[in-house]
Amino acid sequence: MPELPEVETTLRGLVPHLSDQTISRIEIRQPRLRWPVPAQIQRLQHATIESLSRRGKYLLMYTDQGHMIWHLGMSGSMRILALDAASSKHEHIKMSFDNGISLRYIDPRRFGALLFVDTDPLLHKLIVSLGPEPLSDNFDTDYLQSRCMKRSTAIKNLIMDSHVVVGVGNIYACESLFLSRINPKTPAGRISRLRLDRLVNAIKQVLQCAIAQGGTTLQDFTRTDGQPGYFSQSLNVYGNKGACPRCAQAVKRITQGQRSTFYCSHCQH
DNA sequence: AAAGACACCTGTCCGC
DNA sequence: TGCGGACAGGTGTCTT
């Protein structure tokens, strides 16, 4: 589910509630997530959260007694609720705090994860190999061009590869290719610098816009206060079964890398 | 090294 | 109303 804007929205929702708060209790109601929740997580009882951040689609929580690496998978979301609020069906983790609030992790499909590390999360093997943040200056035309060189893979698959650039999932890959008017099937190595420059800008623009709107809610995703994200209203092609908003021809749906791709064959070349 | 298939899991929707 | 199948926002791992 969540791509970078949804994770960023989640992070922004958590920060004011969890910063400097001390964990009073950790309940693992269902340890079977993508990887089993490590028993060491209980070492964080009585730990104080020193900072929260995001790297790609991973949420990082630093405490004075070790650190947490979270991933929301396809259907994960987090809520801040009163300590005594009832747990929902797919609430797998409940973390209570001394200030009377609790963090709930809800994830119907259980593709998400919670990991524990003693050392800097940024050095964890899942994180250390990630590509640059798309909204940083490190992600620019020079960089993308260097990663596209000699690559025959379709450009859409390339920009969804977290080792190339983090945070671009299926929705925003489709949307940025639409904005930059590039056919998703184009081999990465055959795209001109000018068009890669447009793509870089489109990715930044789409992600920034989506963050400003609180992410995209299709089914499961909600913000930490339970509100939906509103970027779904701004989608041009993703999930579009009708006409291209630019030229009115039918939006096409194809499969790439076992994922649905939506694009306009008239506007995107 | 790169490309592609598959795995994990539950819920929803659509056609018969 | 029920059932089977396709599909869903991700990504590590395995096989070619």
mmCIF file of N, CA and C in Angstrom, chain A residues 23-140:
data_model
loop_
_atom_site.group_PDB
_atom_site.id
_atom_site.type_symbol
_atom_site.label_atom_id
_atom_site.label_comp_id
_atom_site.label_asym_id
_atom_site.label_seq_id
_atom_site.Cartn_x
_atom_site.Cartn_y
_atom_site.Cartn_z
ATOM 1 N N ILE A 23 8.124 4.276 26.501
ATOM 2 C CA ILE A 23 7.284 3.096 26.250
ATOM 3 C C ILE A 23 6.983 2.407 27.584
ATOM 4 N N SER A 24 5.721 2.137 27.828
ATOM 5 C CA SER A 24 5.378 1.470 29.083
ATOM 6 C C SER A 24 5.080 -0.016 28.848
ATOM 7 N N ARG A 25 4.651 -0.335 27.634
ATOM 8 C CA ARG A 25 4.273 -1.735 27.398
ATOM 9 C C ARG A 25 4.273 -2.022 25.903
ATOM 10 N N ILE A 26 4.721 -3.213 25.542
ATOM 11 C CA ILE A 26 4.700 -3.625 24.138
ATOM 12 C C ILE A 26 3.947 -4.941 24.041
ATOM 13 N N GLU A 27 2.843 -4.919 23.314
ATOM 14 C CA GLU A 27 2.064 -6.147 23.124
ATOM 15 C C GLU A 27 2.159 -6.577 21.673
ATOM 16 N N ILE A 28 2.706 -7.766 21.489
ATOM 17 C CA ILE A 28 2.757 -8.331 20.141
ATOM 18 C C ILE A 28 1.586 -9.310 20.040
ATOM 19 N N ARG A 29 0.526 -8.881 19.381
ATOM 20 C CA ARG A 29 -0.670 -9.724 19.306
ATOM 21 C C ARG A 29 -0.533 -10.764 18.209
ATOM 22 N N GLN A 30 0.253 -10.438 17.190
ATOM 23 C CA GLN A 30 0.508 -11.376 16.084
ATOM 24 C C GLN A 30 1.950 -11.165 15.651
ATOM 25 N N PRO A 31 2.853 -12.067 16.025
ATOM 26 C CA PRO A 31 4.271 -11.874 15.701
ATOM 27 C C PRO A 31 4.614 -12.243 14.266
ATOM 28 N N ARG A 32 3.690 -12.902 13.575
ATOM 29 C CA ARG A 32 4.008 -13.389 12.233
ATOM 30 C C ARG A 32 3.742 -12.316 11.185
ATOM 31 N N LEU A 33 4.677 -11.422 11.035
ATOM 32 C CA LEU A 33 4.635 -10.432 9.960
ATOM 33 C C LEU A 33 5.557 -10.953 8.863
ATOM 34 N N ARG A 34 6.077 -10.060 8.044
ATOM 35 C CA ARG A 34 6.948 -10.536 6.965
ATOM 36 C C ARG A 34 8.099 -11.380 7.523
ATOM 37 N N TRP A 35 8.687 -10.869 8.612
ATOM 38 C CA TRP A 35 9.619 -11.675 9.386
ATOM 39 C C TRP A 35 9.054 -11.700 10.796
ATOM 40 N N PRO A 36 9.302 -12.766 11.552
ATOM 41 C CA PRO A 36 8.761 -12.797 12.916
ATOM 42 C C PRO A 36 9.266 -11.584 13.702
ATOM 43 N N VAL A 37 8.387 -10.952 14.460
ATOM 44 C CA VAL A 37 8.816 -9.822 15.281
ATOM 45 C C VAL A 37 9.813 -10.361 16.315
ATOM 46 N N PRO A 38 11.029 -9.819 16.366
ATOM 47 C CA PRO A 38 12.047 -10.380 17.253
ATOM 48 C C PRO A 38 11.681 -10.195 18.728
ATOM 49 N N ALA A 39 11.968 -11.211 19.525
ATOM 50 C CA ALA A 39 11.669 -11.143 20.957
ATOM 51 C C ALA A 39 12.416 -9.981 21.617
ATOM 52 N N GLN A 40 13.548 -9.618 21.039
ATOM 53 C CA GLN A 40 14.351 -8.512 21.604
ATOM 54 C C GLN A 40 13.584 -7.206 21.674
ATOM 55 N N ILE A 41 12.480 -7.130 20.943
ATOM 56 C CA ILE A 41 11.739 -5.878 20.920
ATOM 57 C C ILE A 41 11.297 -5.507 22.330
ATOM 58 N N GLN A 42 11.140 -6.530 23.178
ATOM 59 C CA GLN A 42 10.718 -6.275 24.563
ATOM 60 C C GLN A 42 11.775 -5.526 25.369
ATOM 61 N N ARG A 43 12.988 -5.508 24.857
ATOM 62 C CA ARG A 43 14.027 -4.716 25.531
ATOM 63 C C ARG A 43 13.696 -3.231 25.512
ATOM 64 N N LEU A 44 12.739 -2.856 24.660
ATOM 65 C CA LEU A 44 12.409 -1.430 24.535
ATOM 66 C C LEU A 44 11.348 -0.974 25.537
ATOM 67 N N GLN A 45 10.901 -1.919 26.371
ATOM 68 C CA GLN A 45 10.002 -1.494 27.431
ATOM 69 C C GLN A 45 10.792 -0.551 28.348
ATOM 70 N N HIS A 46 10.215 0.592 28.656
ATOM 71 C CA HIS A 46 10.844 1.658 29.459
ATOM 72 C C HIS A 46 11.859 2.480 28.678
ATOM 73 N N ALA A 47 11.988 2.208 27.387
ATOM 74 C CA ALA A 47 12.888 3.025 26.566
ATOM 75 C C ALA A 47 12.184 4.323 26.183
ATOM 76 N N THR A 48 12.977 5.346 25.949
ATOM 77 C CA THR A 48 12.434 6.641 25.547
ATOM 78 C C THR A 48 12.767 6.911 24.082
ATOM 79 N N ILE A 49 11.745 7.311 23.328
ATOM 80 C CA ILE A 49 11.941 7.590 21.899
ATOM 81 C C ILE A 49 12.666 8.914 21.723
ATOM 82 N N GLU A 50 13.822 8.856 21.136
ATOM 83 C CA GLU A 50 14.644 10.062 20.988
ATOM 84 C C GLU A 50 14.407 10.760 19.657
ATOM 85 N N SER A 51 14.160 9.977 18.628
ATOM 86 C CA SER A 51 13.823 10.611 17.346
ATOM 87 C C SER A 51 13.149 9.623 16.414
ATOM 88 N N LEU A 52 12.450 10.182 15.427
ATOM 89 C CA LEU A 52 11.784 9.370 14.415
ATOM 90 C C LEU A 52 12.204 9.903 13.051
ATOM 91 N N SER A 53 12.411 8.995 12.118
ATOM 92 C CA SER A 53 12.723 9.448 10.770
ATOM 93 C C SER A 53 12.272 8.410 9.756
ATOM 94 N N ARG A 54 12.535 8.721 8.500
ATOM 95 C CA ARG A 54 12.132 7.843 7.405
ATOM 96 C C ARG A 54 13.306 7.666 6.462
ATOM 97 N N ARG A 55 13.488 6.457 5.977
ATOM 98 C CA ARG A 55 14.467 6.210 4.912
ATOM 99 C C ARG A 55 13.749 5.351 3.890
ATOM 100 N N GLY A 56 13.462 5.922 2.713
ATOM 101 C CA GLY A 56 12.663 5.209 1.734
ATOM 102 C C GLY A 56 11.289 4.965 2.329
ATOM 103 N N LYS A 57 10.838 3.720 2.292
ATOM 104 C CA LYS A 57 9.546 3.388 2.879
ATOM 105 C C LYS A 57 9.705 2.808 4.275
ATOM 106 N N TYR A 58 10.893 2.880 4.832
ATOM 107 C CA TYR A 58 11.120 2.405 6.192
ATOM 108 C C TYR A 58 10.961 3.554 7.186
ATOM 109 N N LEU A 59 10.292 3.266 8.285
ATOM 110 C CA LEU A 59 10.183 4.214 9.388
ATOM 111 C C LEU A 59 11.193 3.811 10.449
ATOM 112 N N LEU A 60 11.947 4.767 10.954
ATOM 113 C CA LEU A 60 12.976 4.472 11.945
ATOM 114 C C LEU A 60 12.628 5.166 13.249
ATOM 115 N N MET A 61 12.674 4.409 14.333
ATOM 116 C CA MET A 61 12.452 5.003 15.658
ATOM 117 C C MET A 61 13.665 4.722 16.511
ATOM 118 N N TYR A 62 14.314 5.807 16.933
ATOM 119 C CA TYR A 62 15.526 5.687 17.744
ATOM 120 C C TYR A 62 15.166 5.855 19.213
ATOM 121 N N THR A 63 15.615 4.921 20.036
ATOM 122 C CA THR A 63 15.401 5.083 21.473
ATOM 123 C C THR A 63 16.753 5.010 22.191
ATOM 124 N N ASP A 64 16.719 5.226 23.506
ATOM 125 C CA ASP A 64 17.953 5.163 24.286
ATOM 126 C C ASP A 64 18.362 3.724 24.595
ATOM 127 N N GLN A 65 17.555 2.746 24.118
ATOM 128 C CA GLN A 65 17.908 1.346 24.417
ATOM 129 C C GLN A 65 17.864 0.455 23.192
ATOM 130 N N GLY A 66 18.050 1.035 22.034
ATOM 131 C CA GLY A 66 17.976 0.265 20.793
ATOM 132 C C GLY A 66 16.987 0.936 19.861
ATOM 133 N N HIS A 67 16.902 0.442 18.653
ATOM 134 C CA HIS A 67 16.120 1.148 17.642
ATOM 135 C C HIS A 67 15.163 0.222 16.905
ATOM 136 N N MET A 68 14.100 0.808 16.383
ATOM 137 C CA MET A 68 13.112 0.042 15.632
ATOM 138 C C MET A 68 13.144 0.432 14.163
ATOM 139 N N ILE A 69 13.039 -0.583 13.316
ATOM 140 C CA ILE A 69 12.880 -0.377 11.880
ATOM 141 C C ILE A 69 11.506 -0.941 11.532
ATOM 142 N N TRP A 70 10.648 -0.085 10.994
ATOM 143 C CA TRP A 70 9.295 -0.508 10.629
ATOM 144 C C TRP A 70 9.130 -0.448 9.112
ATOM 145 N N HIS A 71 8.324 -1.346 8.587
ATOM 146 C CA HIS A 71 7.914 -1.232 7.184
ATOM 147 C C HIS A 71 6.425 -1.550 7.124
ATOM 148 N N LEU A 72 5.678 -0.800 6.338
ATOM 149 C CA LEU A 72 4.221 -0.970 6.307
ATOM 150 C C LEU A 72 3.744 -1.988 5.268
ATOM 151 N N GLY A 73 4.680 -2.521 4.480
ATOM 152 C CA GLY A 73 4.281 -3.528 3.488
ATOM 153 C C GLY A 73 3.231 -2.996 2.534
ATOM 154 N N MET A 74 2.261 -3.833 2.189
ATOM 155 C CA MET A 74 1.217 -3.446 1.239
ATOM 156 C C MET A 74 -0.005 -2.867 1.926
ATOM 157 N N SER A 75 -0.271 -3.279 3.132
ATOM 158 C CA SER A 75 -1.553 -2.900 3.745
ATOM 159 C C SER A 75 -1.394 -2.387 5.175
ATOM 160 N N GLY A 76 -0.171 -2.035 5.546
ATOM 161 C CA GLY A 76 0.050 -1.594 6.923
ATOM 162 C C GLY A 76 -0.327 -0.145 7.155
ATOM 163 N N SER A 77 -0.742 0.161 8.379
ATOM 164 C CA SER A 77 -0.968 1.552 8.764
ATOM 165 C C SER A 77 -0.788 1.663 10.265
ATOM 166 N N MET A 78 -0.605 2.877 10.716
ATOM 167 C CA MET A 78 -0.416 3.114 12.143
ATOM 168 C C MET A 78 -1.442 4.108 12.633
ATOM 169 N N ARG A 79 -1.862 3.895 13.866
ATOM 170 C CA ARG A 79 -2.818 4.815 14.487
ATOM 171 C C ARG A 79 -2.314 5.200 15.864
ATOM 172 N N ILE A 80 -2.663 6.407 16.263
ATOM 173 C CA ILE A 80 -2.444 6.833 17.641
ATOM 174 C C ILE A 80 -3.807 6.831 18.321
ATOM 175 N N LEU A 81 -3.936 6.035 19.368
ATOM 176 C CA LEU A 81 -5.224 5.920 20.056
ATOM 177 C C LEU A 81 -5.018 6.015 21.564
ATOM 178 N N ALA A 82 -6.114 6.243 22.256
ATOM 179 C CA ALA A 82 -6.064 6.200 23.722
ATOM 180 C C ALA A 82 -5.667 4.790 24.152
ATOM 181 N N LEU A 83 -5.041 4.698 25.307
ATOM 182 C CA LEU A 83 -4.579 3.400 25.811
ATOM 183 C C LEU A 83 -5.671 2.340 25.818
ATOM 184 N N ASP A 84 -6.871 2.764 26.208
ATOM 185 C CA ASP A 84 -7.933 1.773 26.410
ATOM 186 C C ASP A 84 -8.831 1.581 25.194
ATOM 187 N N ALA A 85 -8.508 2.220 24.074
ATOM 188 C CA ALA A 85 -9.329 2.047 22.871
ATOM 189 C C ALA A 85 -9.238 0.588 22.407
ATOM 190 N N ALA A 86 -10.358 0.071 21.918
ATOM 191 C CA ALA A 86 -10.409 -1.331 21.511
ATOM 192 C C ALA A 86 -9.463 -1.601 20.341
ATOM 193 N N SER A 87 -8.957 -2.835 20.309
ATOM 194 C CA SER A 87 -8.098 -3.246 19.211
ATOM 195 C C SER A 87 -8.951 -3.743 18.051
ATOM 196 N N SER A 88 -8.538 -3.439 16.834
ATOM 197 C CA SER A 88 -9.285 -3.931 15.666
ATOM 198 C C SER A 88 -8.739 -5.293 15.249
ATOM 199 N N LYS A 89 -9.422 -5.888 14.307
ATOM 200 C CA LYS A 89 -9.131 -7.267 13.923
ATOM 201 C C LYS A 89 -7.673 -7.492 13.520
ATOM 202 N N HIS A 90 -7.146 -6.597 12.718
ATOM 203 C CA HIS A 90 -5.790 -6.812 12.209
ATOM 204 C C HIS A 90 -4.752 -5.957 12.918
ATOM 205 N N GLU A 91 -5.053 -5.582 14.136
ATOM 206 C CA GLU A 91 -4.061 -4.833 14.912
ATOM 207 C C GLU A 91 -3.078 -5.837 15.521
ATOM 208 N N HIS A 92 -1.855 -5.827 15.029
ATOM 209 C CA HIS A 92 -0.886 -6.843 15.431
ATOM 210 C C HIS A 92 0.041 -6.381 16.550
ATOM 211 N N ILE A 93 0.232 -5.080 16.648
ATOM 212 C CA ILE A 93 1.153 -4.571 17.669
ATOM 213 C C ILE A 93 0.523 -3.372 18.371
ATOM 214 N N LYS A 94 0.640 -3.362 19.681
ATOM 215 C CA LYS A 94 0.176 -2.217 20.471
ATOM 216 C C LYS A 94 1.308 -1.789 21.388
ATOM 217 N N MET A 95 1.733 -0.549 21.213
ATOM 218 C CA MET A 95 2.821 -0.030 22.023
ATOM 219 C C MET A 95 2.256 1.107 22.871
ATOM 220 N N SER A 96 2.294 0.927 24.191
ATOM 221 C CA SER A 96 1.711 1.927 25.095
ATOM 222 C C SER A 96 2.785 2.853 25.619
ATOM 223 N N PHE A 97 2.371 4.079 25.931
ATOM 224 C CA PHE A 97 3.316 5.094 26.393
ATOM 225 C C PHE A 97 2.867 5.700 27.716
ATOM 226 N N ASP A 98 3.855 6.235 28.420
ATOM 227 C CA ASP A 98 3.592 6.824 29.735
ATOM 228 C C ASP A 98 2.619 8.000 29.680
ATOM 229 N N ASN A 99 2.521 8.653 28.533
ATOM 230 C CA ASN A 99 1.643 9.827 28.441
ATOM 231 C C ASN A 99 0.197 9.446 28.119
ATOM 232 N N GLY A 100 -0.126 8.161 28.191
ATOM 233 C CA GLY A 100 -1.525 7.754 28.056
ATOM 234 C C GLY A 100 -1.984 7.475 26.637
ATOM 235 N N ILE A 101 -1.073 7.524 25.680
ATOM 236 C CA ILE A 101 -1.475 7.184 24.320
ATOM 237 C C ILE A 101 -0.848 5.849 23.922
ATOM 238 N N SER A 102 -1.311 5.341 22.791
ATOM 239 C CA SER A 102 -0.752 4.082 22.319
ATOM 240 C C SER A 102 -0.611 4.114 20.806
ATOM 241 N N LEU A 103 0.403 3.430 20.340
ATOM 242 C CA LEU A 103 0.643 3.291 18.908
ATOM 243 C C LEU A 103 0.148 1.920 18.487
ATOM 244 N N ARG A 104 -0.722 1.875 17.477
ATOM 245 C CA ARG A 104 -1.236 0.584 17.010
ATOM 246 C C ARG A 104 -0.737 0.351 15.592
ATOM 247 N N TYR A 105 -0.271 -0.862 15.345
ATOM 248 C CA TYR A 105 0.127 -1.255 13.997
ATOM 249 C C TYR A 105 -0.920 -2.199 13.434
ATOM 250 N N ILE A 106 -1.552 -1.795 12.345
ATOM 251 C CA ILE A 106 -2.631 -2.571 11.725
ATOM 252 C C ILE A 106 -2.184 -2.989 10.327
ATOM 253 N N ASP A 107 -2.330 -4.268 10.005
ATOM 254 C CA ASP A 107 -1.806 -4.739 8.721
ATOM 255 C C ASP A 107 -2.484 -6.040 8.285
ATOM 256 N N PRO A 108 -3.606 -5.939 7.560
ATOM 257 C CA PRO A 108 -4.347 -7.140 7.174
ATOM 258 C C PRO A 108 -3.493 -8.193 6.457
ATOM 259 N N ARG A 109 -2.654 -7.762 5.538
ATOM 260 C CA ARG A 109 -1.922 -8.773 4.758
ATOM 261 C C ARG A 109 -0.624 -9.233 5.425
ATOM 262 N N ARG A 110 -0.178 -8.520 6.418
ATOM 263 C CA ARG A 110 1.019 -8.906 7.183
ATOM 264 C C ARG A 110 2.288 -8.981 6.342
ATOM 265 N N PHE A 111 2.393 -8.096 5.349
ATOM 266 C CA PHE A 111 3.650 -8.010 4.599
ATOM 267 C C PHE A 111 4.607 -7.004 5.237
ATOM 268 N N GLY A 112 4.148 -6.344 6.257
ATOM 269 C CA GLY A 112 4.970 -5.341 6.923
ATOM 270 C C GLY A 112 5.967 -5.989 7.875
ATOM 271 N N ALA A 113 6.743 -5.168 8.543
ATOM 272 C CA ALA A 113 7.781 -5.709 9.428
ATOM 273 C C ALA A 113 8.091 -4.740 10.558
ATOM 274 N N LEU A 114 8.537 -5.335 11.665
ATOM 275 C CA LEU A 114 9.127 -4.571 12.762
ATOM 276 C C LEU A 114 10.413 -5.285 13.152
ATOM 277 N N LEU A 115 11.520 -4.576 13.021
ATOM 278 C CA LEU A 115 12.832 -5.153 13.352
ATOM 279 C C LEU A 115 13.457 -4.367 14.500
ATOM 280 N N PHE A 116 14.331 -5.030 15.211
ATOM 281 C CA PHE A 116 15.060 -4.390 16.308
ATOM 282 C C PHE A 116 16.543 -4.359 15.967
ATOM 283 N N VAL A 117 17.181 -3.223 16.197
ATOM 284 C CA VAL A 117 18.641 -3.156 16.030
ATOM 285 C C VAL A 117 19.282 -2.417 17.199
ATOM 286 N N ASP A 118 20.465 -2.914 17.561
ATOM 287 C CA ASP A 118 21.294 -2.275 18.597
ATOM 288 C C ASP A 118 22.023 -1.070 18.031
ATOM 289 N N THR A 119 22.402 -1.237 16.758
ATOM 290 C CA THR A 119 23.298 -0.274 16.116
ATOM 291 C C THR A 119 22.497 0.630 15.181
ATOM 292 N N ASP A 120 23.177 1.519 14.514
ATOM 293 C CA ASP A 120 22.535 2.489 13.638
ATOM 294 C C ASP A 120 21.674 1.803 12.561
ATOM 295 N N PRO A 121 20.368 2.071 12.564
ATOM 296 C CA PRO A 121 19.484 1.451 11.575
ATOM 297 C C PRO A 121 19.928 1.707 10.133
ATOM 298 N N LEU A 122 20.585 2.836 9.925
ATOM 299 C CA LEU A 122 21.004 3.169 8.555
ATOM 300 C C LEU A 122 22.064 2.203 8.043
ATOM 301 N N LEU A 123 22.665 1.451 8.969
ATOM 302 C CA LEU A 123 23.687 0.482 8.566
ATOM 303 C C LEU A 123 23.108 -0.916 8.385
ATOM 304 N N HIS A 124 21.812 -1.060 8.691
ATOM 305 C CA HIS A 124 21.178 -2.368 8.526
ATOM 306 C C HIS A 124 21.204 -2.757 7.057
ATOM 307 N N LYS A 125 21.344 -4.045 6.782
ATOM 308 C CA LYS A 125 21.542 -4.482 5.392
ATOM 309 C C LYS A 125 20.368 -4.118 4.477
ATOM 310 N N LEU A 126 19.163 -4.051 5.040
ATOM 311 C CA LEU A 126 18.018 -3.710 4.192
ATOM 312 C C LEU A 126 18.052 -2.237 3.794
ATOM 313 N N ILE A 127 18.753 -1.431 4.585
ATOM 314 C CA ILE A 127 18.697 0.014 4.413
ATOM 315 C C ILE A 127 19.958 0.567 3.774
ATOM 316 N N VAL A 128 21.070 -0.072 4.083
ATOM 317 C CA VAL A 128 22.349 0.472 3.624
ATOM 318 C C VAL A 128 22.469 0.423 2.103
ATOM 319 N N SER A 129 21.761 -0.513 1.488
ATOM 320 C CA SER A 129 21.900 -0.677 0.035
ATOM 321 C C SER A 129 20.856 0.107 -0.762
ATOM 322 N N LEU A 130 20.057 0.898 -0.081
ATOM 323 C CA LEU A 130 18.996 1.633 -0.774
ATOM 324 C C LEU A 130 19.545 2.768 -1.636
ATOM 325 N N GLY A 131 18.834 3.067 -2.708
ATOM 326 C CA GLY A 131 19.176 4.196 -3.561
ATOM 327 C C GLY A 131 18.853 5.512 -2.865
ATOM 328 N N PRO A 132 19.119 6.634 -3.534
ATOM 329 C CA PRO A 132 18.898 7.951 -2.931
ATOM 330 C C PRO A 132 17.424 8.264 -2.692
ATOM 331 N N GLU A 133 17.198 9.220 -1.820
ATOM 332 C CA GLU A 133 15.854 9.744 -1.593
ATOM 333 C C GLU A 133 15.449 10.569 -2.819
ATOM 334 N N PRO A 134 14.267 10.318 -3.354
ATOM 335 C CA PRO A 134 13.861 11.015 -4.580
ATOM 336 C C PRO A 134 13.723 12.526 -4.401
ATOM 337 N N LEU A 135 13.448 12.974 -3.184
ATOM 338 C CA LEU A 135 13.259 14.410 -2.986
ATOM 339 C C LEU A 135 14.562 15.111 -2.581
ATOM 340 N N SER A 136 15.649 14.352 -2.558
ATOM 341 C CA SER A 136 16.936 14.974 -2.224
ATOM 342 C C SER A 136 17.665 15.406 -3.488
ATOM 343 N N ASP A 137 18.664 16.258 -3.307
ATOM 344 C CA ASP A 137 19.450 16.717 -4.448
ATOM 345 C C ASP A 137 20.316 15.613 -5.036
ATOM 346 N N ASN A 138 20.514 14.542 -4.271
ATOM 347 C CA ASN A 138 21.288 13.417 -4.809
ATOM 348 C C ASN A 138 20.573 12.716 -5.949
ATOM 349 N N PHE A 139 19.261 12.869 -5.983
ATOM 350 C CA PHE A 139 18.498 12.273 -7.083
ATOM 351 C C PHE A 139 18.324 13.336 -8.158
ATOM 352 N N ASP A 140 19.184 13.282 -9.153
ATOM 353 C CA ASP A 140 19.107 14.271 -10.230
ATOM 354 C C ASP A 140 19.298 13.583 -11.580
#
